[in-house]
């Protein structure tokens, strides 16, 4: 498609022309850019990251727990119906998506795009931990509803403290033997360094002529009459020199993977599809330790169950981490209140987001999420003793002096106006595209990074309908189960999961019954 020579009014005629522009230097932009380069190598792609380096926001391994979300341990993904049955559709769906990501990563390892697997992914069992008879019953029924699914065939359940001690000694040491606790344990879980995934992908792209300019911020964008977009790009490297003139880039397609700032760019673009959307920012912090007696003992990720009335984001967890071959353990999250949409954002992010079309939704969410607001306020004023008590639910013998507090990344949860006109807080990710398919963005938080590949596949299908049929053979070559559900075919699930585990040096799956 040729560019129309007409430009937005008051913007200069001169502009660098590219086929695709990427806003943001995180794992979503890296994944999309690499997939698009793989499918259409003749297209010109350029990226822009406002910070001096890529992967410094949510993709930074210290800004997240690196769980490699697969629905194995996150109890908030399972909903208990009014009749007492378990709805496990979401953990199964999340696991399906993560298997797609694993297939792409395995292909990239085999083809040299990504380096040795241990540089970005490591086997780390996933556990769920609950306390008390009621929650033990909940966990048992959840396990019973999942264990027949081939994606969860390796999962075990136990409420025997001696057995639990074999899997995670810190959970049992110092605990009252009479306390009724239970866990599910899945050895096929992983720990993922999304910062390393991002950097390696961008390094490969740069080697093949796809550049991401750092310290460059897209501050505005306008659509041209031919459907292309003109981006205004500020150069932050020249601030100390009085900052040079902005430059302009024209792109036929724009992907906004800027995390919490994606909504800001969508609002500047003025597309109607973003009306009614807002964001609810939540800051986070973790206790971290590198004490050898702890990190050499605790080599699992353990997720708890949110207390009654608490929001899903409050699920406590104690995570083994492996970052650049160094082991540590994180515990949290300790949430807080911060109006920024990014860790290195602006204090004005929240007020600048407010529009007439989303004001009522924001107010409604504030009114209907009092437990969340109370939780955030309470965490701000938690004493060291209170923080220690939270930790001791997981590790009864823990000492606060062995841990230090580190700030995590900002989470910007979606506020969405529903059919009744009320605002609803969403705990997930969502792809937003313009009606003509020339602009796309991803809003929301977890489990975005873990499911980046299927999210980008959805984006390709929605925004490139003319090309997708021609791309399918290549996608199927890279992701053999593209368009399929592994849960529907135990033999295929076992075959695919065994292959990716072998390539990525991960724990192999359990063989489903009948396979």
Tab-separated table of C-alpha atoms in Angstrom:
chain	number	residue	atom	x	y	z
A	1	UNK	CA	0.000	0.000	0.000
A	2	UNK	CA	1.432	3.346	-1.028
A	3	UNK	CA	1.507	6.243	1.366
A	4	UNK	CA	-0.864	9.146	0.813
A	5	UNK	CA	1.152	12.371	0.755
A	6	UNK	CA	-1.373	14.308	2.857
A	7	UNK	CA	-0.293	14.775	6.476
A	8	UNK	CA	-1.931	15.845	9.741
A	9	UNK	CA	-2.397	19.598	9.846
A	10	UNK	CA	0.408	21.610	11.503
A	11	UNK	CA	2.785	18.620	11.364
A	12	UNK	CA	5.728	18.726	8.946
A	13	UNK	CA	5.637	16.949	5.623
A	14	UNK	CA	8.979	15.213	6.211
A	15	UNK	CA	8.621	11.884	8.012
A	16	UNK	CA	10.466	8.591	8.026
A	17	UNK	CA	8.226	5.936	6.493
A	18	UNK	CA	7.947	2.371	7.862
A	19	UNK	CA	5.468	-0.443	7.542
A	20	UNK	CA	5.139	-1.104	11.286
A	21	UNK	CA	5.907	0.983	14.364
A	22	UNK	CA	6.244	-0.583	17.828
A	23	UNK	CA	5.619	1.606	20.871
A	24	UNK	CA	7.326	0.251	23.979
A	25	UNK	CA	10.338	-1.988	24.530
A	26	UNK	CA	8.747	-4.832	26.489
A	27	UNK	CA	8.039	-8.502	25.854
A	28	UNK	CA	4.804	-7.816	23.935
A	29	UNK	CA	6.475	-5.523	21.378
A	30	UNK	CA	9.443	-7.885	21.108
A	31	UNK	CA	7.193	-10.887	20.521
A	32	UNK	CA	5.007	-9.115	17.988
A	33	UNK	CA	7.954	-7.592	16.158
A	34	UNK	CA	9.749	-10.927	15.899
A	35	UNK	CA	6.660	-12.839	14.784
A	36	UNK	CA	5.870	-10.231	12.144
A	37	UNK	CA	9.480	-10.219	10.931
A	38	UNK	CA	9.343	-14.019	10.680
A	39	UNK	CA	6.122	-13.913	8.655
A	40	UNK	CA	6.826	-10.841	6.512
A	41	UNK	CA	10.608	-10.228	6.409
A	42	UNK	CA	10.290	-7.606	3.652
A	43	UNK	CA	8.329	-5.224	5.902
A	44	UNK	CA	10.192	-2.382	7.587
A	45	UNK	CA	9.704	-2.328	11.376
A	46	UNK	CA	10.864	0.284	13.867
A	47	UNK	CA	10.396	0.463	17.629
A	48	UNK	CA	10.571	3.213	20.246
A	49	UNK	CA	11.276	2.879	23.973
A	50	UNK	CA	11.189	5.938	26.249
A	51	UNK	CA	13.738	4.532	28.732
A	52	UNK	CA	17.480	4.132	28.011
A	53	UNK	CA	17.136	0.336	27.719
A	54	UNK	CA	14.452	-2.155	26.730
A	55	UNK	CA	12.748	-4.450	29.274
A	56	UNK	CA	13.001	-1.984	32.161
A	57	UNK	CA	9.310	-1.845	33.101
A	58	UNK	CA	6.983	-4.833	33.615
A	59	UNK	CA	9.248	-7.144	31.604
A	60	UNK	CA	12.113	-6.521	34.024
A	61	UNK	CA	12.499	-9.746	36.068
A	62	UNK	CA	12.638	-7.788	39.340
A	63	UNK	CA	9.333	-6.099	38.533
A	64	UNK	CA	7.334	-9.351	38.435
A	65	UNK	CA	7.334	-12.814	39.968
A	66	UNK	CA	8.305	-14.581	36.730
A	67	UNK	CA	5.776	-17.299	37.408
A	68	UNK	CA	5.246	-18.383	33.839
A	69	UNK	CA	1.497	-18.374	34.465
A	70	UNK	CA	0.012	-21.723	33.467
A	71	UNK	CA	-2.948	-21.923	35.833
A	72	UNK	CA	-1.140	-24.533	37.919
A	73	UNK	CA	-1.151	-22.613	41.197
A	74	UNK	CA	-3.184	-19.404	40.832
A	75	UNK	CA	-6.311	-20.157	42.839
A	76	UNK	CA	-8.126	-16.983	41.807
A	77	UNK	CA	-8.455	-18.461	38.299
A	78	UNK	CA	-10.841	-21.129	39.668
A	79	UNK	CA	-14.377	-20.069	40.522
A	80	UNK	CA	-16.663	-21.990	42.838
A	81	UNK	CA	-20.220	-22.056	41.512
A	82	UNK	CA	-23.280	-21.664	43.716
A	83	UNK	CA	-23.928	-25.429	43.539
A	84	UNK	CA	-20.454	-26.168	44.892
A	85	UNK	CA	-18.926	-27.335	41.599
A	86	UNK	CA	-15.672	-25.891	40.333
A	87	UNK	CA	-15.319	-23.794	37.197
A	88	UNK	CA	-11.764	-24.502	36.011
A	89	UNK	CA	-12.234	-23.095	32.520
A	90	UNK	CA	-9.882	-20.181	33.114
A	91	UNK	CA	-6.853	-22.111	34.467
A	92	UNK	CA	-7.249	-24.553	31.585
A	93	UNK	CA	-7.420	-21.683	29.079
A	94	UNK	CA	-4.371	-19.971	30.607
A	95	UNK	CA	-2.426	-23.254	30.461
A	96	UNK	CA	-3.411	-23.737	26.812
A	97	UNK	CA	-2.061	-20.280	26.051
A	98	UNK	CA	1.179	-20.844	27.939
A	99	UNK	CA	1.787	-24.046	25.969
A	100	UNK	CA	1.599	-21.924	22.805
A	101	UNK	CA	4.239	-19.560	24.203
A	102	UNK	CA	6.442	-22.544	25.091
A	103	UNK	CA	6.184	-23.874	21.536
A	104	UNK	CA	7.361	-20.585	20.050
A	105	UNK	CA	10.221	-20.280	22.549
A	106	UNK	CA	11.289	-23.860	21.833
A	107	UNK	CA	11.311	-23.132	18.085
A	108	UNK	CA	13.387	-20.014	18.667
A	109	UNK	CA	15.894	-22.008	20.751
A	110	UNK	CA	16.152	-24.616	17.996
A	111	UNK	CA	16.715	-21.933	15.345
A	112	UNK	CA	19.161	-19.819	17.381
A	113	UNK	CA	16.898	-16.818	17.928
A	114	UNK	CA	17.010	-17.426	21.680
A	115	UNK	CA	20.081	-18.656	23.505
A	116	UNK	CA	20.461	-21.483	25.991
A	117	UNK	CA	17.142	-22.078	27.753
A	118	UNK	CA	18.527	-21.498	31.242
A	119	UNK	CA	19.140	-17.864	30.276
A	120	UNK	CA	15.391	-17.249	30.284
A	121	UNK	CA	13.414	-20.264	31.590
A	122	UNK	CA	14.047	-22.804	34.329
A	123	UNK	CA	12.074	-25.702	35.805
A	124	UNK	CA	10.409	-24.551	39.040
A	125	UNK	CA	7.521	-26.524	40.558
A	126	UNK	CA	4.274	-24.641	41.170
A	127	UNK	CA	2.300	-25.146	44.383
A	128	UNK	CA	-0.945	-23.906	45.891
A	129	UNK	CA	-1.154	-23.603	49.694
A	130	UNK	CA	-4.325	-23.299	51.771
A	131	UNK	CA	-5.136	-23.282	55.492
A	132	UNK	CA	-8.177	-24.656	57.325
A	133	UNK	CA	-10.784	-27.294	56.577
A	134	UNK	CA	-12.901	-25.164	54.243
A	135	UNK	CA	-10.058	-24.106	51.964
A	136	UNK	CA	-8.516	-27.578	52.073
A	137	UNK	CA	-11.818	-28.895	50.739
A	138	UNK	CA	-11.797	-26.175	48.058
A	139	UNK	CA	-8.284	-27.128	46.949
A	140	UNK	CA	-9.073	-30.837	46.887
A	141	UNK	CA	-12.128	-30.272	44.682
A	142	UNK	CA	-10.134	-27.972	42.402
A	143	UNK	CA	-7.494	-30.669	41.981
A	144	UNK	CA	-10.104	-33.349	41.348
A	145	UNK	CA	-11.552	-31.168	38.587
A	146	UNK	CA	-8.165	-30.625	36.928
A	147	UNK	CA	-6.208	-33.862	37.314
A	148	UNK	CA	-7.959	-35.642	34.415
A	149	UNK	CA	-6.992	-32.841	32.023
A	150	UNK	CA	-3.771	-33.763	30.155
A	151	UNK	CA	-2.305	-30.320	30.878
A	152	UNK	CA	-2.563	-30.980	34.624
A	153	UNK	CA	-1.769	-34.695	34.675
A	154	UNK	CA	1.360	-34.179	36.804
A	155	UNK	CA	-0.449	-32.325	39.593
A	156	UNK	CA	-0.552	-33.983	43.027
A	157	UNK	CA	-2.576	-33.134	46.144
A	158	UNK	CA	-1.610	-33.661	49.787
A	159	UNK	CA	-2.659	-32.498	53.236
A	160	UNK	CA	0.063	-34.585	54.903
A	161	UNK	CA	2.676	-32.257	56.405
A	162	UNK	CA	5.418	-34.873	56.025
A	163	UNK	CA	4.718	-35.171	52.310
A	164	UNK	CA	4.508	-31.405	51.929
A	165	UNK	CA	7.877	-31.114	53.668
A	166	UNK	CA	9.453	-33.198	50.896
A	167	UNK	CA	8.276	-30.654	48.329
A	168	UNK	CA	8.755	-27.399	50.263
A	169	UNK	CA	10.493	-27.734	53.670
A	170	UNK	CA	10.104	-24.051	54.611
A	171	UNK	CA	6.314	-24.361	54.554
A	172	UNK	CA	6.343	-27.017	57.268
A	173	UNK	CA	9.333	-26.097	59.434
A	174	UNK	CA	8.092	-24.561	62.695
A	175	UNK	CA	4.423	-25.166	61.883
A	176	UNK	CA	2.010	-26.714	64.393
A	177	UNK	CA	1.665	-30.373	63.310
A	178	UNK	CA	-2.060	-30.163	64.067
A	179	UNK	CA	-2.659	-27.244	61.687
A	180	UNK	CA	-4.677	-28.417	58.715
A	181	UNK	CA	-2.961	-27.276	55.534
A	182	UNK	CA	-2.969	-28.694	52.041
A	183	UNK	CA	-1.105	-28.135	48.796
A	184	UNK	CA	-1.189	-29.082	45.171
A	185	UNK	CA	2.216	-29.665	43.619
A	186	UNK	CA	3.044	-29.630	39.923
A	187	UNK	CA	6.687	-30.292	38.935
A	188	UNK	CA	6.147	-29.023	35.374
A	189	UNK	CA	5.992	-25.368	36.466
A	190	UNK	CA	8.566	-22.806	35.358
A	191	UNK	CA	10.324	-19.603	36.336
A	192	UNK	CA	10.665	-17.188	33.416
A	193	UNK	CA	12.986	-14.217	33.042
A	194	UNK	CA	10.879	-12.100	30.692
A	195	UNK	CA	13.555	-9.423	30.624
A	196	UNK	CA	15.995	-11.894	29.097
A	197	UNK	CA	13.385	-13.099	26.578
A	198	UNK	CA	12.767	-9.488	25.567
A	199	UNK	CA	16.420	-8.514	25.221
A	200	UNK	CA	17.313	-11.619	23.223
A	201	UNK	CA	14.424	-11.079	20.829
A	202	UNK	CA	15.304	-7.441	20.263
A	203	UNK	CA	18.991	-8.348	19.789
A	204	UNK	CA	17.992	-10.789	17.061
A	205	UNK	CA	15.770	-8.194	15.408
A	206	UNK	CA	18.504	-5.576	15.499
A	207	UNK	CA	20.937	-8.011	13.858
A	208	UNK	CA	18.390	-8.387	11.059
A	209	UNK	CA	17.787	-4.674	10.546
A	210	UNK	CA	14.841	-4.059	12.878
A	211	UNK	CA	15.860	-1.351	15.303
A	212	UNK	CA	14.337	-0.174	18.560
A	213	UNK	CA	15.420	3.365	19.366
A	214	UNK	CA	15.801	3.859	23.117
A	215	UNK	CA	15.317	7.136	25.003
A	216	UNK	CA	12.751	7.932	22.318
A	217	UNK	CA	9.171	8.581	23.413
A	218	UNK	CA	6.128	8.625	21.156
A	219	UNK	CA	4.257	11.632	22.529
A	220	UNK	CA	1.425	11.861	20.015
A	221	UNK	CA	-0.004	10.186	16.926
A	222	UNK	CA	-2.520	11.197	14.291
A	223	UNK	CA	-4.154	9.192	11.539
A	224	UNK	CA	-3.693	10.219	7.928
A	225	UNK	CA	-6.335	10.093	5.200
A	226	UNK	CA	-4.896	6.840	3.788
A	227	UNK	CA	-5.223	5.078	7.157
A	228	UNK	CA	-1.536	5.302	8.052
A	229	UNK	CA	-0.366	7.003	11.252
A	230	UNK	CA	2.097	9.802	11.865
A	231	UNK	CA	3.931	9.544	15.191
A	232	UNK	CA	5.605	12.431	16.979
A	233	UNK	CA	8.774	11.120	18.654
A	234	UNK	CA	10.682	13.030	21.343
A	235	UNK	CA	14.399	12.424	21.947
A	236	UNK	CA	15.055	12.188	25.696
A	237	UNK	CA	18.795	11.773	25.223
A	238	UNK	CA	19.056	15.439	24.278
A	239	UNK	CA	17.251	16.847	27.292
A	240	UNK	CA	20.492	17.966	28.903
A	241	UNK	CA	21.304	19.832	25.702
A	242	UNK	CA	17.997	21.631	25.667
A	243	UNK	CA	16.439	18.752	23.691
A	244	UNK	CA	16.465	18.759	19.926
A	245	UNK	CA	13.453	18.905	17.650
A	246	UNK	CA	10.950	16.066	17.625
A	247	UNK	CA	11.034	13.728	14.668
A	248	UNK	CA	8.076	12.262	12.811
A	249	UNK	CA	7.513	8.703	11.611
A	250	UNK	CA	4.734	7.461	9.340
A	251	UNK	CA	3.620	3.858	9.793
A	252	UNK	CA	0.977	1.808	8.029
A	253	UNK	CA	0.410	-0.145	11.250
A	254	UNK	CA	1.091	0.772	14.888
A	255	UNK	CA	1.333	-1.681	17.768
A	256	UNK	CA	1.237	-0.143	21.230
A	257	UNK	CA	2.898	-2.452	23.745
A	258	UNK	CA	3.694	0.318	26.212
A	259	UNK	CA	2.024	-1.331	29.196
A	260	UNK	CA	0.342	1.191	31.446
A	261	UNK	CA	0.851	3.975	28.902
A	262	UNK	CA	-1.002	2.132	26.147
A	263	UNK	CA	-4.310	3.743	27.137
A	264	UNK	CA	-2.723	7.183	26.989
A	265	UNK	CA	-1.661	6.585	23.385
A	266	UNK	CA	-5.064	5.170	22.439
A	267	UNK	CA	-6.729	8.268	23.845
A	268	UNK	CA	-4.366	10.509	21.893
A	269	UNK	CA	-5.179	8.516	18.762
A	270	UNK	CA	-8.835	9.349	19.320
A	271	UNK	CA	-10.231	5.960	18.299
A	272	UNK	CA	-13.810	5.338	19.499
A	273	UNK	CA	-12.999	1.744	20.506
A	274	UNK	CA	-11.263	3.028	23.649
A	275	UNK	CA	-14.277	4.920	24.969
A	276	UNK	CA	-15.390	3.705	28.385
A	277	UNK	CA	-11.977	2.285	29.246
A	278	UNK	CA	-9.869	3.470	32.175
A	279	UNK	CA	-7.048	2.072	34.311
A	280	UNK	CA	-6.638	1.415	38.016
A	281	UNK	CA	-2.955	1.657	38.971
A	282	UNK	CA	-1.563	-0.494	41.769
A	283	UNK	CA	1.999	-0.323	42.996
A	284	UNK	CA	3.712	-3.385	44.350
A	285	UNK	CA	6.572	-4.473	46.547
A	286	UNK	CA	8.134	-7.795	47.476
A	287	UNK	CA	10.237	-9.087	50.301
A	288	UNK	CA	13.380	-10.569	48.783
A	289	UNK	CA	16.112	-12.768	50.161
A	290	UNK	CA	19.326	-14.276	48.816
A	291	UNK	CA	20.153	-16.050	52.082
A	292	UNK	CA	21.670	-19.411	51.013
A	293	UNK	CA	19.871	-21.334	53.752
A	294	UNK	CA	16.557	-20.139	52.287
A	295	UNK	CA	17.163	-20.127	48.531
A	296	UNK	CA	18.832	-23.553	48.578
A	297	UNK	CA	15.838	-24.987	50.436
A	298	UNK	CA	12.913	-23.259	48.762
A	299	UNK	CA	12.918	-24.049	45.033
A	300	UNK	CA	9.200	-23.805	44.288
A	301	UNK	CA	6.599	-21.133	43.639
A	302	UNK	CA	3.815	-21.239	46.224
A	303	UNK	CA	0.553	-19.331	45.755
A	304	UNK	CA	-1.984	-18.855	48.517
A	305	UNK	CA	-5.678	-18.109	48.475
A	306	UNK	CA	-7.011	-14.595	48.864
A	307	UNK	CA	-8.846	-13.987	52.111
A	308	UNK	CA	-12.629	-13.692	52.062
A	309	UNK	CA	-13.613	-10.313	50.609
A	310	UNK	CA	-10.120	-9.591	49.298
A	311	UNK	CA	-9.570	-8.937	45.574
A	312	UNK	CA	-7.788	-11.495	43.346
A	313	UNK	CA	-4.661	-9.360	43.034
A	314	UNK	CA	-4.035	-9.841	46.765
A	315	UNK	CA	-3.130	-13.531	46.381
A	316	UNK	CA	0.069	-13.927	48.445
A	317	UNK	CA	2.867	-16.016	46.987
A	318	UNK	CA	6.436	-17.051	47.806
A	319	UNK	CA	8.410	-17.503	44.606
A	320	UNK	CA	11.767	-19.068	43.893
A	321	UNK	CA	13.509	-16.930	41.271
A	322	UNK	CA	16.461	-17.635	38.992
A	323	UNK	CA	17.785	-14.462	37.389
A	324	UNK	CA	21.048	-14.664	35.473
A	325	UNK	CA	21.740	-18.030	37.193
A	326	UNK	CA	21.414	-16.384	40.633
A	327	UNK	CA	18.787	-17.760	43.009
A	328	UNK	CA	16.579	-15.708	45.292
A	329	UNK	CA	13.121	-15.910	46.860
A	330	UNK	CA	10.379	-13.280	46.653
A	331	UNK	CA	7.366	-12.960	48.914
A	332	UNK	CA	4.427	-10.653	48.407
A	333	UNK	CA	2.843	-8.757	46.944
A	334	UNK	CA	2.579	-5.829	49.295
A	335	UNK	CA	0.400	-3.480	47.312
A	336	UNK	CA	0.200	0.263	47.627
A	337	UNK	CA	-1.341	3.318	46.022
A	338	UNK	CA	0.544	5.166	43.290
A	339	UNK	CA	-1.129	7.180	40.494
A	340	UNK	CA	1.580	6.242	37.981
A	341	UNK	CA	0.731	3.824	35.181
A	342	UNK	CA	4.375	2.789	34.881
A	343	UNK	CA	7.125	2.423	37.462
A	344	UNK	CA	8.924	5.282	35.722
A	345	UNK	CA	5.717	7.093	34.882
A	346	UNK	CA	4.200	10.409	35.937
A	347	UNK	CA	2.227	11.368	39.027
A	348	UNK	CA	-0.273	12.905	36.616
A	349	UNK	CA	-0.995	9.626	34.785
A	350	UNK	CA	-4.217	8.929	36.678
A	351	UNK	CA	-5.823	12.387	36.539
A	352	UNK	CA	-4.842	12.851	32.886
A	353	UNK	CA	-6.621	9.606	32.014
A	354	UNK	CA	-10.036	10.876	33.092
A	355	UNK	CA	-12.469	11.645	30.268
A	356	UNK	CA	-16.199	12.287	30.217
A	357	UNK	CA	-16.763	8.796	28.791
A	358	UNK	CA	-14.926	6.981	31.603
A	359	UNK	CA	-15.498	9.203	34.642
A	360	UNK	CA	-18.614	7.381	35.838
A	361	UNK	CA	-16.905	4.019	35.374
A	362	UNK	CA	-13.962	5.134	37.519
A	363	UNK	CA	-16.245	6.449	40.255
A	364	UNK	CA	-18.335	3.293	40.141
A	365	UNK	CA	-15.277	1.052	40.501
A	366	UNK	CA	-14.128	3.090	43.472
A	367	UNK	CA	-17.507	2.725	45.120
A	368	UNK	CA	-17.860	-1.014	44.450
A	369	UNK	CA	-14.311	-2.040	45.325
A	370	UNK	CA	-14.122	-0.856	48.915
A	371	UNK	CA	-12.367	-4.110	50.017
A	372	UNK	CA	-9.625	-3.486	47.470
A	373	UNK	CA	-9.163	0.125	48.550
A	374	UNK	CA	-9.079	-0.898	52.208
A	375	UNK	CA	-6.527	-3.579	51.441
A	376	UNK	CA	-4.269	-1.147	49.593
A	377	UNK	CA	-4.582	1.443	52.346
A	378	UNK	CA	-3.880	-1.178	54.983
A	379	UNK	CA	-0.753	-2.411	53.242
A	380	UNK	CA	0.672	1.090	53.074
A	381	UNK	CA	0.678	1.296	56.863
A	382	UNK	CA	1.664	-2.295	57.628
A	383	UNK	CA	4.218	-2.587	60.410
A	384	UNK	CA	7.253	-4.884	60.106
A	385	UNK	CA	5.494	-7.242	62.515
A	386	UNK	CA	2.411	-7.398	60.291
A	387	UNK	CA	4.540	-8.028	57.213
A	388	UNK	CA	6.330	-10.815	59.071
A	389	UNK	CA	3.016	-12.406	60.048
A	390	UNK	CA	1.978	-12.491	56.385
A	391	UNK	CA	5.262	-14.166	55.509
A	392	UNK	CA	4.942	-16.689	58.340
A	393	UNK	CA	1.701	-18.012	56.865
A	394	UNK	CA	4.058	-19.506	54.270
A	395	UNK	CA	7.278	-19.925	56.241
A	396	UNK	CA	6.570	-20.168	60.000
A	397	UNK	CA	10.258	-19.919	60.972
A	398	UNK	CA	10.926	-16.800	58.866
A	399	UNK	CA	12.856	-13.867	60.345
A	400	UNK	CA	12.286	-10.410	58.904
A	401	UNK	CA	16.011	-9.599	59.175
A	402	UNK	CA	16.715	-12.170	56.443
A	403	UNK	CA	14.578	-10.247	53.953
A	404	UNK	CA	14.647	-6.821	52.318
A	405	UNK	CA	11.852	-4.903	50.623
A	406	UNK	CA	12.161	-4.188	46.894
A	407	UNK	CA	9.788	-2.224	44.700
A	408	UNK	CA	8.045	-4.147	41.950
A	409	UNK	CA	6.536	-2.864	38.736
A	410	UNK	CA	3.315	-0.928	38.414
A	411	UNK	CA	0.173	-2.810	37.477
A	412	UNK	CA	-2.516	-0.952	35.579
A	413	UNK	CA	-5.708	-3.008	35.816
A	414	UNK	CA	-8.458	-2.427	33.273
A	415	UNK	CA	-11.618	-0.550	34.189
A	416	UNK	CA	-14.240	-1.317	31.585
A	417	UNK	CA	-17.730	0.119	31.147
A	418	UNK	CA	-20.232	-2.731	30.904
A	419	UNK	CA	-23.534	-2.910	29.019
A	420	UNK	CA	-25.380	-1.286	31.920
A	421	UNK	CA	-23.001	1.673	31.854
A	422	UNK	CA	-21.258	0.728	35.107
A	423	UNK	CA	-17.526	0.381	35.553
A	424	UNK	CA	-16.028	-3.053	36.218
A	425	UNK	CA	-12.494	-3.842	37.322
A	426	UNK	CA	-10.963	-6.536	35.110
A	427	UNK	CA	-8.045	-8.724	36.193
A	428	UNK	CA	-6.473	-9.782	32.940
A	429	UNK	CA	-5.338	-8.552	29.550
A	430	UNK	CA	-7.326	-7.340	26.562
A	431	UNK	CA	-6.436	-6.513	22.964
A	432	UNK	CA	-7.882	-3.235	21.648
A	433	UNK	CA	-7.840	-2.563	17.902
A	434	UNK	CA	-9.076	0.292	15.779
A	435	UNK	CA	-11.997	-0.456	13.480
A	436	UNK	CA	-9.781	-0.398	10.390
A	437	UNK	CA	-7.152	-2.653	11.999
A	438	UNK	CA	-4.276	-0.177	11.623
A	439	UNK	CA	-3.745	0.410	15.370
A	440	UNK	CA	-3.629	-2.136	18.185
A	441	UNK	CA	-2.713	-2.187	21.858
A	442	UNK	CA	-2.798	-4.512	24.845
A	443	UNK	CA	-4.289	-3.269	28.100
A	444	UNK	CA	-4.165	-4.876	31.528
A	445	UNK	CA	-1.736	-6.938	33.542
A	446	UNK	CA	-1.180	-10.577	34.521
A	447	UNK	CA	-0.936	-13.037	32.825
A	448	UNK	CA	0.032	-10.892	29.816
A	449	UNK	CA	3.734	-11.765	29.555
A	450	UNK	CA	3.179	-15.517	29.883
A	451	UNK	CA	0.511	-15.472	27.212
A	452	UNK	CA	2.224	-12.963	24.913
A	453	UNK	CA	2.386	-15.364	21.974
A	454	UNK	CA	-1.340	-16.253	21.762
A	455	UNK	CA	-2.174	-12.586	22.360
A	456	UNK	CA	-0.046	-11.654	19.357
A	457	UNK	CA	-1.643	-14.418	17.267
A	458	UNK	CA	-5.050	-12.935	18.057
A	459	UNK	CA	-3.739	-9.537	17.029
A	460	UNK	CA	-2.420	-10.880	13.714
A	461	UNK	CA	-5.777	-12.483	12.928
A	462	UNK	CA	-7.742	-9.345	13.753
A	463	UNK	CA	-5.513	-6.750	12.107
A	464	UNK	CA	-4.160	-8.588	9.065
A	465	UNK	CA	-7.141	-10.511	7.619
A	466	UNK	CA	-5.738	-10.293	4.081
A	467	UNK	CA	-2.400	-11.835	5.049
A	468	UNK	CA	-3.331	-14.336	7.764
A	469	UNK	CA	-4.296	-17.186	5.417
A	470	UNK	CA	-0.950	-16.936	3.668
A	471	UNK	CA	0.821	-16.876	7.030
A	472	UNK	CA	-0.916	-19.950	8.488
A	473	UNK	CA	1.516	-22.563	7.077
A	474	UNK	CA	4.498	-20.740	8.606
A	475	UNK	CA	2.706	-20.275	11.925
A	476	UNK	CA	1.823	-23.998	11.985
A	477	UNK	CA	5.464	-24.826	11.295
A	478	UNK	CA	6.524	-22.811	14.324
A	479	UNK	CA	3.505	-23.558	16.559
A	480	UNK	CA	2.226	-27.026	15.586
A	481	UNK	CA	-0.952	-26.726	17.686
A	482	UNK	CA	-1.983	-23.337	16.271
A	483	UNK	CA	-5.777	-23.284	16.197
A	484	UNK	CA	-6.080	-26.461	18.292
A	485	UNK	CA	-6.819	-27.247	21.943
A	486	UNK	CA	-4.368	-29.621	23.585
A	487	UNK	CA	-6.955	-30.475	26.224
A	488	UNK	CA	-9.010	-32.168	23.506
A	489	UNK	CA	-6.211	-34.560	22.508
A	490	UNK	CA	-4.257	-36.135	25.418
A	491	UNK	CA	-1.833	-37.916	23.101
A	492	UNK	CA	-1.039	-34.722	21.197
A	493	UNK	CA	-0.730	-32.795	24.469
A	494	UNK	CA	1.765	-35.303	25.818
A	495	UNK	CA	3.760	-35.275	22.576
A	496	UNK	CA	3.941	-31.475	22.318
A	497	UNK	CA	4.664	-30.866	26.010
A	498	UNK	CA	7.363	-33.561	25.987
A	499	UNK	CA	9.050	-31.958	22.990
A	500	UNK	CA	9.052	-28.418	24.389
A	501	UNK	CA	10.243	-29.717	27.770
A	502	UNK	CA	13.162	-31.476	26.080
A	503	UNK	CA	14.168	-28.431	24.021
A	504	UNK	CA	13.781	-25.995	26.944
A	505	UNK	CA	15.368	-28.332	29.536
A	506	UNK	CA	12.179	-28.426	31.606
A	507	UNK	CA	10.497	-31.152	33.649
A	508	UNK	CA	8.696	-33.534	31.272
A	509	UNK	CA	4.914	-33.883	31.598
A	510	UNK	CA	3.147	-36.820	33.199
A	511	UNK	CA	1.678	-39.305	30.763
A	512	UNK	CA	-2.124	-39.008	30.796
A	513	UNK	CA	-4.156	-42.156	31.419
A	514	UNK	CA	-4.861	-44.057	28.233
A	515	UNK	CA	-1.936	-42.561	26.273
